[in-house]
C-alpha cells in the first residue's frame, strides 16, 4: 500500500508569485484535504475535495484554489503569494463514508513553502 | 463554532513517568475526536480516534484517551513515557467527519 506523497518537499518563492503543490493520495482513498501549518501552530483546514468536487472550505481567501483529478491526486494552487503564506502545507487523504462518520485522515510529509 | 484548546504548549516528563496531555473541545454537535503525533520534519500520524463507541480509546504506542462529555475533554495519557515519545502532539475535532479543527499542539519532552 502506497502512502500519501507530496511534491516538492521544499519551495522558495517571492511575493506576488504563484505556486502549485501536488499530492498523491493513498491507494483506495477518494478524498483529499489540504492544511496550512504555520510555524508553531496546528494545521488549519484549507479545503477538501471529494470525487473532484470541493467538499468544504476553511477560512482562506479565493487565491487558494485546488483541483482533484480522476486518479484522486490533487493540487493546491496559491496566487499572489504573501509573506504570511510561508508555512508547511499538508495533504491528507481519506475515504469519505457515505453513511457519515469520520474516517482516518492519512497525512503526507508536507511541502515547506517559503515566501520572500 | 468548533474549537480545540490544548492546555500547555510544552510538557516535560521523566522517562518512565506518566504522560498527560490535555485537550478540551467545543462543538455544537457530538464530535469525532482525534490525537495525532508529529515528529520533526514529518507529517501527522494518527494515534487514536473517538467515534462515539467506547469512551476509553486505546491507540498505538501505548497511548489512550478518555472522552468525557460532561467536561468536554479528551485528554491523552500514557502510563510510562519513553524517549521515543518526544514529539509534537495535536488534538483535533471533527463535527461532521470531514472538516478537522486542530489545536495548537503540545510539545512533549522526555527527560532521561
JSON list of C-alpha atoms in Angstrom, two decimals:
[
{"chain": "A", "resi": 1, "resn": "UNK", "atom": "CA", "xyz": [0.00, 0.00, 0.00]},
{"chain": "A", "resi": 2, "resn": "UNK", "atom": "CA", "xyz": [1.43, 3.35, -1.07]},
{"chain": "A", "resi": 3, "resn": "UNK", "atom": "CA", "xyz": [1.18, 6.20, 1.42]},
{"chain": "A", "resi": 4, "resn": "UNK", "atom": "CA", "xyz": [0.43, 9.85, 0.77]},
{"chain": "A", "resi": 5, "resn": "UNK", "atom": "CA", "xyz": [3.19, 11.64, -1.11]},
{"chain": "A", "resi": 6, "resn": "UNK", "atom": "CA", "xyz": [3.71, 15.34, -1.72]},
{"chain": "A", "resi": 7, "resn": "UNK", "atom": "CA", "xyz": [5.93, 17.31, -4.03]},
{"chain": "A", "resi": 8, "resn": "UNK", "atom": "CA", "xyz": [8.06, 19.28, -3.87]},
{"chain": "A", "resi": 9, "resn": "UNK", "atom": "CA", "xyz": [9.43, 18.92, -0.34]},
{"chain": "A", "resi": 10, "resn": "UNK", "atom": "CA", "xyz": [10.70, 22.49, -0.21]},
{"chain": "A", "resi": 11, "resn": "UNK", "atom": "CA", "xyz": [9.95, 25.56, -2.29]},
{"chain": "A", "resi": 12, "resn": "UNK", "atom": "CA", "xyz": [11.07, 29.18, -2.22]},
{"chain": "A", "resi": 13, "resn": "UNK", "atom": "CA", "xyz": [9.02, 31.87, -3.93]},
{"chain": "A", "resi": 14, "resn": "UNK", "atom": "CA", "xyz": [8.81, 35.66, -3.87]},
{"chain": "A", "resi": 15, "resn": "UNK", "atom": "CA", "xyz": [5.83, 37.83, -3.05]},
{"chain": "A", "resi": 16, "resn": "UNK", "atom": "CA", "xyz": [3.28, 38.05, -5.85]},
{"chain": "A", "resi": 17, "resn": "UNK", "atom": "CA", "xyz": [4.27, 34.79, -7.47]},
{"chain": "A", "resi": 18, "resn": "UNK", "atom": "CA", "xyz": [2.04, 31.78, -7.94]},
{"chain": "A", "resi": 19, "resn": "UNK", "atom": "CA", "xyz": [2.74, 28.25, -6.66]},
{"chain": "A", "resi": 20, "resn": "UNK", "atom": "CA", "xyz": [1.35, 24.77, -7.27]},
{"chain": "A", "resi": 21, "resn": "UNK", "atom": "CA", "xyz": [1.76, 21.99, -4.74]},
{"chain": "A", "resi": 22, "resn": "UNK", "atom": "CA", "xyz": [0.97, 18.38, -5.54]},
{"chain": "A", "resi": 23, "resn": "UNK", "atom": "CA", "xyz": [-0.35, 15.43, -3.59]},
{"chain": "A", "resi": 24, "resn": "UNK", "atom": "CA", "xyz": [-0.84, 11.77, -4.42]},
{"chain": "A", "resi": 25, "resn": "UNK", "atom": "CA", "xyz": [-3.48, 10.06, -2.31]},
{"chain": "A", "resi": 26, "resn": "UNK", "atom": "CA", "xyz": [-3.12, 6.76, -0.59]},
{"chain": "A", "resi": 27, "resn": "UNK", "atom": "CA", "xyz": [-4.41, 3.90, -2.69]},
{"chain": "A", "resi": 28, "resn": "UNK", "atom": "CA", "xyz": [-8.19, 3.42, -2.39]},
{"chain": "A", "resi": 29, "resn": "UNK", "atom": "CA", "xyz": [-8.88, 6.89, -0.97]},
{"chain": "A", "resi": 30, "resn": "UNK", "atom": "CA", "xyz": [-11.36, 9.20, -2.69]},
{"chain": "A", "resi": 31, "resn": "UNK", "atom": "CA", "xyz": [-10.96, 12.33, -0.58]},
{"chain": "A", "resi": 32, "resn": "UNK", "atom": "CA", "xyz": [-8.13, 14.81, -0.22]},
{"chain": "A", "resi": 33, "resn": "UNK", "atom": "CA", "xyz": [-7.85, 17.59, 2.34]},
{"chain": "A", "resi": 34, "resn": "UNK", "atom": "CA", "xyz": [-5.28, 20.39, 2.43]},
{"chain": "A", "resi": 35, "resn": "UNK", "atom": "CA", "xyz": [-3.97, 22.12, 5.53]},
{"chain": "A", "resi": 36, "resn": "UNK", "atom": "CA", "xyz": [-1.66, 25.05, 6.22]},
{"chain": "A", "resi": 37, "resn": "UNK", "atom": "CA", "xyz": [0.59, 24.71, 9.25]},
{"chain": "A", "resi": 38, "resn": "UNK", "atom": "CA", "xyz": [2.41, 27.88, 10.23]},
{"chain": "A", "resi": 39, "resn": "UNK", "atom": "CA", "xyz": [5.47, 27.57, 12.42]},
{"chain": "A", "resi": 40, "resn": "UNK", "atom": "CA", "xyz": [4.49, 26.65, 15.96]},
{"chain": "A", "resi": 41, "resn": "UNK", "atom": "CA", "xyz": [0.82, 26.28, 15.11]},
{"chain": "A", "resi": 42, "resn": "UNK", "atom": "CA", "xyz": [-1.62, 23.49, 14.48]},
{"chain": "A", "resi": 43, "resn": "UNK", "atom": "CA", "xyz": [-2.77, 22.69, 10.95]},
{"chain": "A", "resi": 44, "resn": "UNK", "atom": "CA", "xyz": [-5.50, 24.95, 9.58]},
{"chain": "A", "resi": 45, "resn": "UNK", "atom": "CA", "xyz": [-8.05, 23.43, 7.23]},
{"chain": "A", "resi": 46, "resn": "UNK", "atom": "CA", "xyz": [-7.94, 24.97, 3.74]},
{"chain": "A", "resi": 47, "resn": "UNK", "atom": "CA", "xyz": [-10.38, 22.79, 1.80]},
{"chain": "A", "resi": 48, "resn": "UNK", "atom": "CA", "xyz": [-11.35, 19.24, 0.94]},
{"chain": "A", "resi": 49, "resn": "UNK", "atom": "CA", "xyz": [-12.03, 17.56, -2.40]},
{"chain": "A", "resi": 50, "resn": "UNK", "atom": "CA", "xyz": [-14.26, 14.54, -2.84]},
{"chain": "A", "resi": 51, "resn": "UNK", "atom": "CA", "xyz": [-14.62, 12.95, -6.26]},
{"chain": "A", "resi": 52, "resn": "UNK", "atom": "CA", "xyz": [-13.18, 16.04, -7.97]},
{"chain": "A", "resi": 53, "resn": "UNK", "atom": "CA", "xyz": [-15.58, 18.48, -6.28]},
{"chain": "A", "resi": 54, "resn": "UNK", "atom": "CA", "xyz": [-14.85, 20.86, -3.41]},
{"chain": "A", "resi": 55, "resn": "UNK", "atom": "CA", "xyz": [-16.49, 19.43, -0.29]},
{"chain": "A", "resi": 56, "resn": "UNK", "atom": "CA", "xyz": [-15.85, 22.02, 2.38]},
{"chain": "A", "resi": 57, "resn": "UNK", "atom": "CA", "xyz": [-13.62, 25.05, 2.77]},
{"chain": "A", "resi": 58, "resn": "UNK", "atom": "CA", "xyz": [-11.96, 26.77, 5.69]},
{"chain": "A", "resi": 59, "resn": "UNK", "atom": "CA", "xyz": [-11.39, 30.47, 6.20]},
{"chain": "A", "resi": 60, "resn": "UNK", "atom": "CA", "xyz": [-8.96, 31.04, 3.32]},
{"chain": "A", "resi": 61, "resn": "UNK", "atom": "CA", "xyz": [-9.25, 33.60, 0.52]},
{"chain": "A", "resi": 62, "resn": "UNK", "atom": "CA", "xyz": [-10.11, 32.62, -3.07]},
{"chain": "A", "resi": 63, "resn": "UNK", "atom": "CA", "xyz": [-6.49, 32.91, -4.16]},
{"chain": "A", "resi": 64, "resn": "UNK", "atom": "CA", "xyz": [-6.15, 29.48, -2.54]},
{"chain": "A", "resi": 65, "resn": "UNK", "atom": "CA", "xyz": [-7.66, 27.04, -5.01]},
{"chain": "A", "resi": 66, "resn": "UNK", "atom": "CA", "xyz": [-7.46, 23.35, -5.70]},
{"chain": "A", "resi": 67, "resn": "UNK", "atom": "CA", "xyz": [-8.09, 20.51, -8.06]},
{"chain": "A", "resi": 68, "resn": "UNK", "atom": "CA", "xyz": [-8.65, 16.81, -7.68]},
{"chain": "A", "resi": 69, "resn": "UNK", "atom": "CA", "xyz": [-8.04, 14.52, -10.63]},
{"chain": "A", "resi": 70, "resn": "UNK", "atom": "CA", "xyz": [-9.80, 11.28, -11.63]},
{"chain": "A", "resi": 71, "resn": "UNK", "atom": "CA", "xyz": [-6.99, 9.26, -10.04]},
{"chain": "A", "resi": 72, "resn": "UNK", "atom": "CA", "xyz": [-7.71, 11.21, -6.81]},
{"chain": "A", "resi": 73, "resn": "UNK", "atom": "CA", "xyz": [-4.40, 13.04, -6.83]},
{"chain": "A", "resi": 74, "resn": "UNK", "atom": "CA", "xyz": [-4.68, 16.73, -6.05]},
{"chain": "A", "resi": 75, "resn": "UNK", "atom": "CA", "xyz": [-3.13, 20.15, -6.49]},
{"chain": "A", "resi": 76, "resn": "UNK", "atom": "CA", "xyz": [-3.15, 23.20, -4.27]},
{"chain": "A", "resi": 77, "resn": "UNK", "atom": "CA", "xyz": [-2.65, 26.50, -6.10]},
{"chain": "A", "resi": 78, "resn": "UNK", "atom": "CA", "xyz": [-1.88, 29.76, -4.38]},
{"chain": "A", "resi": 79, "resn": "UNK", "atom": "CA", "xyz": [-1.88, 33.00, -6.36]},
{"chain": "A", "resi": 80, "resn": "UNK", "atom": "CA", "xyz": [-0.39, 36.36, -5.44]},
{"chain": "A", "resi": 81, "resn": "UNK", "atom": "CA", "xyz": [1.78, 34.92, -2.70]},
{"chain": "A", "resi": 82, "resn": "UNK", "atom": "CA", "xyz": [2.13, 36.89, 0.53]},
{"chain": "A", "resi": 83, "resn": "UNK", "atom": "CA", "xyz": [4.82, 36.63, 3.19]},
{"chain": "A", "resi": 84, "resn": "UNK", "atom": "CA", "xyz": [2.28, 35.09, 5.60]},
{"chain": "A", "resi": 85, "resn": "UNK", "atom": "CA", "xyz": [1.77, 32.20, 3.20]},
{"chain": "A", "resi": 86, "resn": "UNK", "atom": "CA", "xyz": [5.09, 30.80, 4.37]},
{"chain": "A", "resi": 87, "resn": "UNK", "atom": "CA", "xyz": [4.18, 27.53, 6.06]},
{"chain": "A", "resi": 88, "resn": "UNK", "atom": "CA", "xyz": [4.17, 23.76, 5.86]},
{"chain": "A", "resi": 89, "resn": "UNK", "atom": "CA", "xyz": [1.36, 22.63, 3.56]},
{"chain": "A", "resi": 90, "resn": "UNK", "atom": "CA", "xyz": [-0.03, 19.23, 4.43]},
{"chain": "A", "resi": 91, "resn": "UNK", "atom": "CA", "xyz": [-2.17, 16.98, 2.32]},
{"chain": "A", "resi": 92, "resn": "UNK", "atom": "CA", "xyz": [-4.30, 14.23, 3.84]},
{"chain": "A", "resi": 93, "resn": "UNK", "atom": "CA", "xyz": [-6.25, 11.53, 2.10]},
{"chain": "A", "resi": 94, "resn": "UNK", "atom": "CA", "xyz": [-9.18, 9.52, 3.40]},
{"chain": "A", "resi": 95, "resn": "UNK", "atom": "CA", "xyz": [-12.29, 7.67, 2.38]},
{"chain": "A", "resi": 96, "resn": "UNK", "atom": "CA", "xyz": [-15.43, 9.73, 2.83]},
{"chain": "A", "resi": 97, "resn": "UNK", "atom": "CA", "xyz": [-18.08, 7.48, 4.27]},
{"chain": "A", "resi": 98, "resn": "UNK", "atom": "CA", "xyz": [-21.42, 7.83, 2.53]},
{"chain": "A", "resi": 99, "resn": "UNK", "atom": "CA", "xyz": [-23.24, 6.97, 5.74]},
{"chain": "A", "resi": 100, "resn": "UNK", "atom": "CA", "xyz": [-21.40, 9.60, 7.74]},
{"chain": "A", "resi": 101, "resn": "UNK", "atom": "CA", "xyz": [-18.72, 9.06, 10.30]},
{"chain": "A", "resi": 102, "resn": "UNK", "atom": "CA", "xyz": [-15.14, 10.11, 10.35]},
{"chain": "A", "resi": 103, "resn": "UNK", "atom": "CA", "xyz": [-12.63, 8.02, 8.52]},
{"chain": "A", "resi": 104, "resn": "UNK", "atom": "CA", "xyz": [-8.98, 8.41, 9.37]},
{"chain": "A", "resi": 105, "resn": "UNK", "atom": "CA", "xyz": [-7.02, 11.05, 7.51]},
{"chain": "A", "resi": 106, "resn": "UNK", "atom": "CA", "xyz": [-3.57, 9.92, 6.41]},
{"chain": "A", "resi": 107, "resn": "UNK", "atom": "CA", "xyz": [-1.11, 12.77, 6.10]},
{"chain": "A", "resi": 108, "resn": "UNK", "atom": "CA", "xyz": [1.74, 13.27, 3.72]},
{"chain": "A", "resi": 109, "resn": "UNK", "atom": "CA", "xyz": [5.11, 14.68, 4.85]},
{"chain": "A", "resi": 110, "resn": "UNK", "atom": "CA", "xyz": [4.22, 18.17, 3.66]},
{"chain": "A", "resi": 111, "resn": "UNK", "atom": "CA", "xyz": [5.70, 20.84, 1.43]},
{"chain": "A", "resi": 112, "resn": "UNK", "atom": "CA", "xyz": [7.64, 23.62, 3.13]},
{"chain": "A", "resi": 113, "resn": "UNK", "atom": "CA", "xyz": [6.89, 26.89, 1.32]},
{"chain": "A", "resi": 114, "resn": "UNK", "atom": "CA", "xyz": [8.98, 29.97, 1.99]},
{"chain": "A", "resi": 115, "resn": "UNK", "atom": "CA", "xyz": [7.85, 33.31, 0.57]},
{"chain": "A", "resi": 116, "resn": "UNK", "atom": "CA", "xyz": [10.50, 36.03, 0.43]},
{"chain": "B", "resi": 1, "resn": "UNK", "atom": "CA", "xyz": [-18.26, 27.06, 16.04]},
{"chain": "B", "resi": 2, "resn": "UNK", "atom": "CA", "xyz": [-15.83, 24.30, 16.70]},
{"chain": "B", "resi": 3, "resn": "UNK", "atom": "CA", "xyz": [-12.55, 24.77, 18.52]},
{"chain": "B", "resi": 4, "resn": "UNK", "atom": "CA", "xyz": [-9.91, 22.82, 20.34]},
{"chain": "B", "resi": 5, "resn": "UNK", "atom": "CA", "xyz": [-7.84, 24.00, 23.29]},
{"chain": "B", "resi": 6, "resn": "UNK", "atom": "CA", "xyz": [-4.68, 22.22, 24.30]},
{"chain": "B", "resi": 7, "resn": "UNK", "atom": "CA", "xyz": [-3.53, 23.31, 27.73]},
{"chain": "B", "resi": 8, "resn": "UNK", "atom": "CA", "xyz": [0.22, 23.54, 27.98]},
{"chain": "B", "resi": 9, "resn": "UNK", "atom": "CA", "xyz": [2.21, 24.20, 24.85]},
{"chain": "B", "resi": 10, "resn": "UNK", "atom": "CA", "xyz": [5.19, 22.42, 26.41]},
{"chain": "B", "resi": 11, "resn": "UNK", "atom": "CA", "xyz": [5.16, 19.41, 28.72]},
{"chain": "B", "resi": 12, "resn": "UNK", "atom": "CA", "xyz": [8.23, 17.73, 30.20]},
{"chain": "B", "resi": 13, "resn": "UNK", "atom": "CA", "xyz": [8.19, 14.34, 31.88]},
{"chain": "B", "resi": 14, "resn": "UNK", "atom": "CA", "xyz": [10.86, 11.96, 33.09]},
{"chain": "B", "resi": 15, "resn": "UNK", "atom": "CA", "xyz": [11.38, 8.70, 31.28]},
{"chain": "B", "resi": 16, "resn": "UNK", "atom": "CA", "xyz": [9.04, 6.14, 32.83]},
{"chain": "B", "resi": 17, "resn": "UNK", "atom": "CA", "xyz": [6.66, 8.75, 34.24]},
{"chain": "B", "resi": 18, "resn": "UNK", "atom": "CA", "xyz": [3.01, 9.26, 33.35]},
{"chain": "B", "resi": 19, "resn": "UNK", "atom": "CA", "xyz": [2.26, 11.34, 30.28]},
{"chain": "B", "resi": 20, "resn": "UNK", "atom": "CA", "xyz": [-0.86, 13.53, 30.41]},
{"chain": "B", "resi": 21, "resn": "UNK", "atom": "CA", "xyz": [-1.65, 15.88, 27.55]},
{"chain": "B", "resi": 22, "resn": "UNK", "atom": "CA", "xyz": [-4.82, 17.91, 27.89]},
{"chain": "B", "resi": 23, "resn": "UNK", "atom": "CA", "xyz": [-7.42, 18.67, 25.25]},
{"chain": "B", "resi": 24, "resn": "UNK", "atom": "CA", "xyz": [-10.76, 20.42, 25.60]},
{"chain": "B", "resi": 25, "resn": "UNK", "atom": "CA", "xyz": [-13.14, 20.97, 22.74]},
{"chain": "B", "resi": 26, "resn": "UNK", "atom": "CA", "xyz": [-16.20, 22.95, 21.92]},
{"chain": "B", "resi": 27, "resn": "UNK", "atom": "CA", "xyz": [-18.63, 21.61, 19.40]},
{"chain": "B", "resi": 28, "resn": "UNK", "atom": "CA", "xyz": [-22.25, 22.22, 18.59]},
{"chain": "B", "resi": 29, "resn": "UNK", "atom": "CA", "xyz": [-22.78, 18.52, 17.91]},
{"chain": "B", "resi": 30, "resn": "UNK", "atom": "CA", "xyz": [-21.25, 15.35, 19.34]},
{"chain": "B", "resi": 31, "resn": "UNK", "atom": "CA", "xyz": [-17.90, 15.35, 17.60]},
{"chain": "B", "resi": 32, "resn": "UNK", "atom": "CA", "xyz": [-15.34, 12.92, 16.38]},
{"chain": "B", "resi": 33, "resn": "UNK", "atom": "CA", "xyz": [-12.08, 13.42, 18.26]},
{"chain": "B", "resi": 34, "resn": "UNK", "atom": "CA", "xyz": [-8.53, 12.56, 17.31]},
{"chain": "B", "resi": 35, "resn": "UNK", "atom": "CA", "xyz": [-4.99, 12.69, 18.60]},
{"chain": "B", "resi": 36, "resn": "UNK", "atom": "CA", "xyz": [-2.14, 12.98, 16.13]},
{"chain": "B", "resi": 37, "resn": "UNK", "atom": "CA", "xyz": [1.63, 12.98, 16.67]},
{"chain": "B", "resi": 38, "resn": "UNK", "atom": "CA", "xyz": [4.13, 14.86, 14.56]},
{"chain": "B", "resi": 39, "resn": "UNK", "atom": "CA", "xyz": [7.84, 14.15, 14.59]},
{"chain": "B", "resi": 40, "resn": "UNK", "atom": "CA", "xyz": [10.26, 16.80, 13.30]},
{"chain": "B", "resi": 41, "resn": "UNK", "atom": "CA", "xyz": [10.04, 17.40, 9.57]},
{"chain": "B", "resi": 42, "resn": "UNK", "atom": "CA", "xyz": [7.30, 14.82, 9.16]},
{"chain": "B", "resi": 43, "resn": "UNK", "atom": "CA", "xyz": [3.57, 14.75, 8.57]},
{"chain": "B", "resi": 44, "resn": "UNK", "atom": "CA", "xyz": [0.98, 13.84, 11.18]},
{"chain": "B", "resi": 45, "resn": "UNK", "atom": "CA", "xyz": [0.43, 10.27, 12.31]},
{"chain": "B", "resi": 46, "resn": "UNK", "atom": "CA", "xyz": [-2.83, 9.14, 13.89]},
{"chain": "B", "resi": 47, "resn": "UNK", "atom": "CA", "xyz": [-2.50, 7.94, 17.49]},
{"chain": "B", "resi": 48, "resn": "UNK", "atom": "CA", "xyz": [-6.17, 7.26, 18.17]},
{"chain": "B", "resi": 49, "resn": "UNK", "atom": "CA", "xyz": [-9.70, 8.42, 17.44]},
{"chain": "B", "resi": 50, "resn": "UNK", "atom": "CA", "xyz": [-13.04, 8.58, 19.22]},
{"chain": "B", "resi": 51, "resn": "UNK", "atom": "CA", "xyz": [-16.12, 7.95, 17.12]},
{"chain": "B", "resi": 52, "resn": "UNK", "atom": "CA", "xyz": [-18.89, 7.54, 19.74]},
{"chain": "B", "resi": 53, "resn": "UNK", "atom": "CA", "xyz": [-18.21, 3.94, 20.63]},
{"chain": "B", "resi": 54, "resn": "UNK", "atom": "CA", "xyz": [-16.32, 3.26, 23.86]},
{"chain": "B", "resi": 55, "resn": "UNK", "atom": "CA", "xyz": [-15.38, 6.37, 25.82]},
{"chain": "B", "resi": 56, "resn": "UNK", "atom": "CA", "xyz": [-11.92, 5.00, 26.61]},
{"chain": "B", "resi": 57, "resn": "UNK", "atom": "CA", "xyz": [-9.98, 4.72, 23.39]},
{"chain": "B", "resi": 58, "resn": "UNK", "atom": "CA", "xyz": [-6.73, 2.82, 23.04]},
{"chain": "B", "resi": 59, "resn": "UNK", "atom": "CA", "xyz": [-4.25, 3.84, 20.40]},
{"chain": "B", "resi": 60, "resn": "UNK", "atom": "CA", "xyz": [-0.82, 2.97, 19.16]},
{"chain": "B", "resi": 61, "resn": "UNK", "atom": "CA", "xyz": [2.41, 3.01, 21.16]},
{"chain": "B", "resi": 62, "resn": "UNK", "atom": "CA", "xyz": [0.60, 2.55, 24.48]},
{"chain": "B", "resi": 63, "resn": "UNK", "atom": "CA", "xyz": [-1.39, 5.80, 24.33]},
{"chain": "B", "resi": 64, "resn": "UNK", "atom": "CA", "xyz": [-5.03, 6.06, 25.32]},
{"chain": "B", "resi": 65, "resn": "UNK", "atom": "CA", "xyz": [-7.58, 8.83, 25.72]},
{"chain": "B", "resi": 66, "resn": "UNK", "atom": "CA", "xyz": [-10.87, 9.15, 27.55]},
{"chain": "B", "resi": 67, "resn": "UNK", "atom": "CA", "xyz": [-13.84, 11.05, 26.16]},
{"chain": "B", "resi": 68, "resn": "UNK", "atom": "CA", "xyz": [-15.67, 12.94, 28.92]},
{"chain": "B", "resi": 69, "resn": "UNK", "atom": "CA", "xyz": [-18.72, 14.67, 27.56]},
{"chain": "B", "resi": 70, "resn": "UNK", "atom": "CA", "xyz": [-19.55, 16.48, 30.81]},
{"chain": "B", "resi": 71, "resn": "UNK", "atom": "CA", "xyz": [-16.08, 18.05, 30.83]},
{"chain": "B", "resi": 72, "resn": "UNK", "atom": "CA", "xyz": [-15.81, 18.38, 27.03]},
{"chain": "B", "resi": 73, "resn": "UNK", "atom": "CA", "xyz": [-12.39, 16.83, 27.34]},
{"chain": "B", "resi": 74, "resn": "UNK", "atom": "CA", "xyz": [-10.36, 14.22, 25.52]},
{"chain": "B", "resi": 75, "resn": "UNK", "atom": "CA", "xyz": [-7.06, 14.01, 27.40]},
{"chain": "B", "resi": 76, "resn": "UNK", "atom": "CA", "xyz": [-4.25, 11.79, 26.14]},
{"chain": "B", "resi": 77, "resn": "UNK", "atom": "CA", "xyz": [-2.34, 9.57, 28.56]},
{"chain": "B", "resi": 78, "resn": "UNK", "atom": "CA", "xyz": [0.44, 7.02, 28.58]},
{"chain": "B", "resi": 79, "resn": "UNK", "atom": "CA", "xyz": [1.43, 5.20, 31.80]},
{"chain": "B", "resi": 80, "resn": "UNK", "atom": "CA", "xyz": [5.18, 5.25, 31.16]},
{"chain": "B", "resi": 81, "resn": "UNK", "atom": "CA", "xyz": [6.99, 7.71, 28.92]},
{"chain": "B", "resi": 82, "resn": "UNK", "atom": "CA", "xyz": [9.68, 6.55, 26.55]},
{"chain": "B", "resi": 83, "resn": "UNK", "atom": "CA", "xyz": [12.37, 8.66, 24.96]},
{"chain": "B", "resi": 84, "resn": "UNK", "atom": "CA", "xyz": [10.85, 7.97, 21.54]},
{"chain": "B", "resi": 85, "resn": "UNK", "atom": "CA", "xyz": [7.62, 9.70, 22.66]},
{"chain": "B", "resi": 86, "resn": "UNK", "atom": "CA", "xyz": [9.26, 13.10, 22.38]},
{"chain": "B", "resi": 87, "resn": "UNK", "atom": "CA", "xyz": [7.30, 14.88, 19.63]},
{"chain": "B", "resi": 88, "resn": "UNK", "atom": "CA", "xyz": [4.53, 17.40, 18.97]},
{"chain": "B", "resi": 89, "resn": "UNK", "atom": "CA", "xyz": [1.01, 16.19, 19.77]},
{"chain": "B", "resi": 90, "resn": "UNK", "atom": "CA", "xyz": [-2.15, 17.61, 18.25]},
{"chain": "B", "resi": 91, "resn": "UNK", "atom": "CA", "xyz": [-5.75, 17.14, 19.31]},
{"chain": "B", "resi": 92, "resn": "UNK", "atom": "CA", "xyz": [-8.38, 17.56, 16.59]},
{"chain": "B", "resi": 93, "resn": "UNK", "atom": "CA", "xyz": [-12.16, 17.70, 16.47]},
{"chain": "B", "resi": 94, "resn": "UNK", "atom": "CA", "xyz": [-14.38, 16.95, 13.51]},
{"chain": "B", "resi": 95, "resn": "UNK", "atom": "CA", "xyz": [-18.09, 17.64, 13.92]},
{"chain": "B", "resi": 96, "resn": "UNK", "atom": "CA", "xyz": [-19.08, 16.05, 10.63]},
{"chain": "B", "resi": 97, "resn": "UNK", "atom": "CA", "xyz": [-16.24, 13.68, 9.87]},
{"chain": "B", "resi": 98, "resn": "UNK", "atom": "CA", "xyz": [-14.71, 15.61, 7.02]},
{"chain": "B", "resi": 99, "resn": "UNK", "atom": "CA", "xyz": [-13.58, 19.05, 8.28]},
{"chain": "B", "resi": 100, "resn": "UNK", "atom": "CA", "xyz": [-10.97, 18.89, 11.01]},
{"chain": "B", "resi": 101, "resn": "UNK", "atom": "CA", "xyz": [-10.09, 21.57, 13.56]},
{"chain": "B", "resi": 102, "resn": "UNK", "atom": "CA", "xyz": [-6.71, 21.18, 15.23]},
{"chain": "B", "resi": 103, "resn": "UNK", "atom": "CA", "xyz": [-5.38, 22.56, 18.47]},
{"chain": "B", "resi": 104, "resn": "UNK", "atom": "CA", "xyz": [-2.14, 24.49, 18.61]},
{"chain": "B", "resi": 105, "resn": "UNK", "atom": "CA", "xyz": [-0.21, 21.47, 19.77]},
{"chain": "B", "resi": 106, "resn": "UNK", "atom": "CA", "xyz": [1.75, 20.33, 22.81]},
{"chain": "B", "resi": 107, "resn": "UNK", "atom": "CA", "xyz": [5.45, 19.69, 22.57]},
{"chain": "B", "resi": 108, "resn": "UNK", "atom": "CA", "xyz": [6.41, 16.71, 24.74]},
{"chain": "B", "resi": 109, "resn": "UNK", "atom": "CA", "xyz": [9.95, 16.46, 26.09]},
{"chain": "B", "resi": 110, "resn": "UNK", "atom": "CA", "xyz": [11.09, 13.26, 27.77]},
{"chain": "B", "resi": 111, "resn": "UNK", "atom": "CA", "xyz": [13.95, 13.67, 30.24]},
{"chain": "B", "resi": 112, "resn": "UNK", "atom": "CA", "xyz": [16.27, 10.68, 30.64]}
]
